Amino acid sequence: TPDAGREDVRSKQEKKVKEEMGPFLEQREEVRAVLIARPRGWTMSKGDDPLGVSEALGGRKQQKAHSAAEEAGIRLASPGGLVLTNKRLLTVQTGEALGMGIGGSVKDVLSAVPIADVDSMKVKRLLLGYVVTLTVRGSEFKLETNAAAGAKPMAEALERAKGEARS
């Protein structure tokens, strides 16, 4: 396909993660897209709520995301992200991004699944970011990401990669 070698990396931190993935890749594996994301509920848990209600609700949402991801053999991190290659979808743990290209380095690959095991990725705009619903091996979990992140390009790159894997 004409887009087969295309990459979808938008933010500075996503570009940095892509550049640092070399040691974690298999032979003939190349990064197609990167998405910096956290388990759904992280932003809510950091809200300024003197009663702690948002912290509790956000914490529950994060736990739900972690549990559902674990059912599919996926480990999530915060901060962290998704890395799509031509062969696999990986989850990575990163350092905290401090801005201006400082921080946010890849610390570890937490899990990897073949592209064929990824059922779907849906992206929904929400206020200042996106909610990403990922279904892997029949288990659905949600992530959240900011507006600068490449959520839609990641979903599009996944569809292209799934098509390549089938052909």
CSV table of C-alpha atoms in Angstrom, one decimal:
chain,number,residue,atom,x,y,z
A,1,THR,CA,0.0,0.0,0.0
A,2,PRO,CA,1.2,3.6,-0.6
A,3,ASP,CA,1.0,4.4,3.1
A,4,ALA,CA,2.8,1.2,4.3
A,5,GLY,CA,5.9,3.0,5.5
A,6,ARG,CA,4.1,6.1,6.7
A,7,GLU,CA,4.6,7.1,10.3
A,8,ASP,CA,2.2,9.0,12.5
A,9,VAL,CA,4.0,10.8,15.3
A,10,ARG,CA,2.8,14.3,16.3
A,11,SER,CA,4.0,15.7,19.6
A,12,LYS,CA,7.6,16.3,20.6
A,13,GLN,CA,7.4,13.7,23.3
A,14,GLU,CA,6.0,11.2,20.8
A,15,LYS,CA,8.9,11.9,18.5
A,16,LYS,CA,11.3,11.4,21.3
A,17,VAL,CA,9.8,8.0,22.2
A,18,LYS,CA,10.0,6.9,18.5
A,19,GLU,CA,13.7,7.9,18.4
A,20,GLU,CA,14.4,5.9,21.6
A,21,MET,CA,12.6,2.7,20.6
A,22,GLY,CA,15.5,1.1,18.6
A,23,PRO,CA,16.9,-1.1,21.3
A,24,PHE,CA,13.4,-2.5,22.1
A,25,LEU,CA,12.5,-3.5,18.5
A,26,GLU,CA,12.8,-6.9,16.8
A,27,GLN,CA,14.6,-7.4,13.5
A,28,ARG,CA,12.8,-5.6,10.6
A,29,GLU,CA,10.4,-3.9,13.0
A,30,GLU,CA,9.8,-0.2,12.6
A,31,VAL,CA,7.7,2.3,14.6
A,32,ARG,CA,4.6,3.5,12.8
A,33,ALA,CA,2.9,5.6,15.5
A,34,VAL,CA,3.4,6.6,19.1
A,35,LEU,CA,0.7,7.8,21.5
A,36,ILE,CA,1.5,9.3,24.9
A,37,ALA,CA,-1.5,8.3,27.1
A,38,ARG,CA,-2.4,7.5,30.6
A,39,PRO,CA,-5.1,5.2,32.0
A,40,ARG,CA,-8.5,6.9,31.9
A,41,GLY,CA,-9.2,8.8,35.1
A,42,TRP,CA,-5.7,10.2,35.7
A,43,THR,CA,-6.7,13.8,34.9
A,44,MET,CA,-9.8,13.5,37.1
A,45,SER,CA,-7.8,12.2,40.0
A,46,LYS,CA,-5.6,15.3,39.8
A,47,GLY,CA,-8.5,17.7,40.0
A,48,ASP,CA,-8.7,20.5,42.6
A,49,ASP,CA,-11.5,19.1,44.8
A,50,PRO,CA,-11.3,19.8,48.5
A,51,LEU,CA,-13.6,16.8,49.3
A,52,GLY,CA,-11.5,14.4,47.3
A,53,VAL,CA,-14.5,13.1,45.2
A,54,SER,CA,-12.8,13.6,41.9
A,55,GLU,CA,-9.6,11.9,43.2
A,56,ALA,CA,-11.7,8.8,44.3
A,57,LEU,CA,-13.7,8.7,41.0
A,58,GLY,CA,-10.5,9.1,38.9
A,59,GLY,CA,-8.8,6.4,40.9
A,60,ARG,CA,-11.6,4.0,40.3
A,61,LYS,CA,-11.5,4.7,36.5
A,62,GLN,CA,-7.8,4.1,36.5
A,63,GLN,CA,-8.1,0.8,38.3
A,64,LYS,CA,-10.8,-0.3,35.9
A,65,ALA,CA,-8.5,0.5,32.9
A,66,HIS,CA,-5.6,-1.4,34.5
A,67,SER,CA,-7.7,-4.4,35.3
A,68,ALA,CA,-9.3,-4.6,31.8
A,69,ALA,CA,-5.9,-4.2,30.2
A,70,GLU,CA,-4.3,-6.9,32.4
A,71,GLU,CA,-7.1,-9.3,31.2
A,72,ALA,CA,-5.7,-8.8,27.7
A,73,GLY,CA,-2.1,-9.3,28.8
A,74,ILE,CA,-1.4,-5.5,28.6
A,75,ARG,CA,0.4,-3.5,31.3
A,76,LEU,CA,-0.2,0.2,31.5
A,77,ALA,CA,1.9,3.0,33.0
A,78,SER,CA,1.5,6.6,34.0
A,79,PRO,CA,3.3,8.3,32.4
A,80,GLY,CA,3.5,6.0,29.5
A,81,GLY,CA,2.2,5.3,26.0
A,82,LEU,CA,1.5,3.1,23.1
A,83,VAL,CA,3.9,2.3,20.3
A,84,LEU,CA,2.7,0.8,17.1
A,85,THR,CA,5.1,-1.0,14.9
A,86,ASN,CA,4.6,-2.9,11.7
A,87,LYS,CA,4.3,-6.1,13.8
A,88,ARG,CA,3.2,-5.3,17.3
A,89,LEU,CA,1.5,-2.9,19.7
A,90,LEU,CA,3.7,-2.2,22.7
A,91,THR,CA,3.0,-0.3,25.9
A,92,VAL,CA,5.9,1.6,27.4
A,93,GLN,CA,6.7,3.4,30.6
A,94,THR,CA,8.2,6.9,30.2
A,95,GLY,CA,9.6,9.4,32.5
A,96,GLU,CA,7.6,12.5,33.2
A,97,ALA,CA,7.8,15.1,30.4
A,98,LEU,CA,8.9,18.4,31.7
A,99,GLY,CA,8.5,20.3,28.4
A,100,MET,CA,10.9,21.7,25.8
A,101,GLY,CA,12.1,18.1,25.0
A,102,ILE,CA,13.2,17.5,28.6
A,103,GLY,CA,12.2,14.3,30.3
A,104,GLY,CA,9.7,11.8,28.8
A,105,SER,CA,12.3,9.2,27.9
A,106,VAL,CA,11.4,5.5,27.4
A,107,LYS,CA,12.2,3.6,30.6
A,108,ASP,CA,10.8,0.2,29.7
A,109,VAL,CA,8.6,-1.8,27.4
A,110,LEU,CA,5.8,-3.2,29.7
A,111,SER,CA,4.0,-5.4,27.2
A,112,ALA,CA,3.7,-6.3,23.5
A,113,VAL,CA,0.9,-8.0,21.5
A,114,PRO,CA,0.8,-8.9,17.9
A,115,ILE,CA,-1.2,-6.5,15.7
A,116,ALA,CA,-3.7,-9.4,15.0
A,117,ASP,CA,-4.6,-9.5,18.7
A,118,VAL,CA,-5.7,-5.8,18.6
A,119,ASP,CA,-9.4,-5.8,17.9
A,120,SER,CA,-10.1,-2.1,17.6
A,121,MET,CA,-9.1,1.4,18.7
A,122,LYS,CA,-11.8,4.2,18.9
A,123,VAL,CA,-10.9,7.8,19.5
A,124,LYS,CA,-13.4,10.3,21.0
A,125,ARG,CA,-12.8,14.0,21.5
A,126,LEU,CA,-13.4,15.1,25.1
A,127,LEU,CA,-12.8,18.7,26.2
A,128,LEU,CA,-9.0,19.3,26.0
A,129,GLY,CA,-8.0,15.8,24.9
A,130,TYR,CA,-9.1,12.4,23.7
A,131,VAL,CA,-10.5,9.3,25.2
A,132,VAL,CA,-9.1,6.2,23.5
A,133,THR,CA,-10.9,3.0,23.8
A,134,LEU,CA,-8.7,0.1,23.0
A,135,THR,CA,-10.0,-3.5,22.6
A,136,VAL,CA,-7.3,-6.2,22.7
A,137,ARG,CA,-8.1,-9.9,22.8
A,138,GLY,CA,-11.7,-9.1,23.5
A,139,SER,CA,-11.0,-6.9,26.6
A,140,GLU,CA,-11.8,-3.2,26.4
A,141,PHE,CA,-10.0,-0.5,28.3
A,142,LYS,CA,-9.8,3.3,28.1
A,143,LEU,CA,-6.9,5.7,28.0
A,144,GLU,CA,-6.8,9.5,28.0
A,145,THR,CA,-4.5,11.8,26.1
A,146,ASN,CA,-4.1,15.5,25.5
A,147,ALA,CA,-5.1,17.4,22.4
A,148,ALA,CA,-1.6,17.6,21.0
A,149,ALA,CA,-1.2,13.8,21.0
A,150,GLY,CA,-1.6,11.7,17.9
A,151,ALA,CA,-4.7,9.8,18.9
A,152,LYS,CA,-6.4,9.8,15.5
A,153,PRO,CA,-3.2,9.2,13.5
A,154,MET,CA,-2.5,6.2,15.9
A,155,ALA,CA,-6.0,4.7,15.2
A,156,GLU,CA,-5.5,5.2,11.4
A,157,ALA,CA,-2.0,3.7,11.5
A,158,LEU,CA,-3.4,0.7,13.4
A,159,GLU,CA,-6.0,0.1,10.7
A,160,ARG,CA,-3.4,0.3,8.0
A,161,ALA,CA,-1.1,-2.1,9.9
A,162,LYS,CA,-4.0,-4.6,10.5
A,163,GLY,CA,-4.7,-4.4,6.7
A,164,GLU,CA,-1.1,-5.1,5.9
A,165,ALA,CA,-1.0,-8.0,8.3
A,166,ARG,CA,-4.0,-9.6,6.6
A,167,SER,CA,-2.5,-9.3,3.1
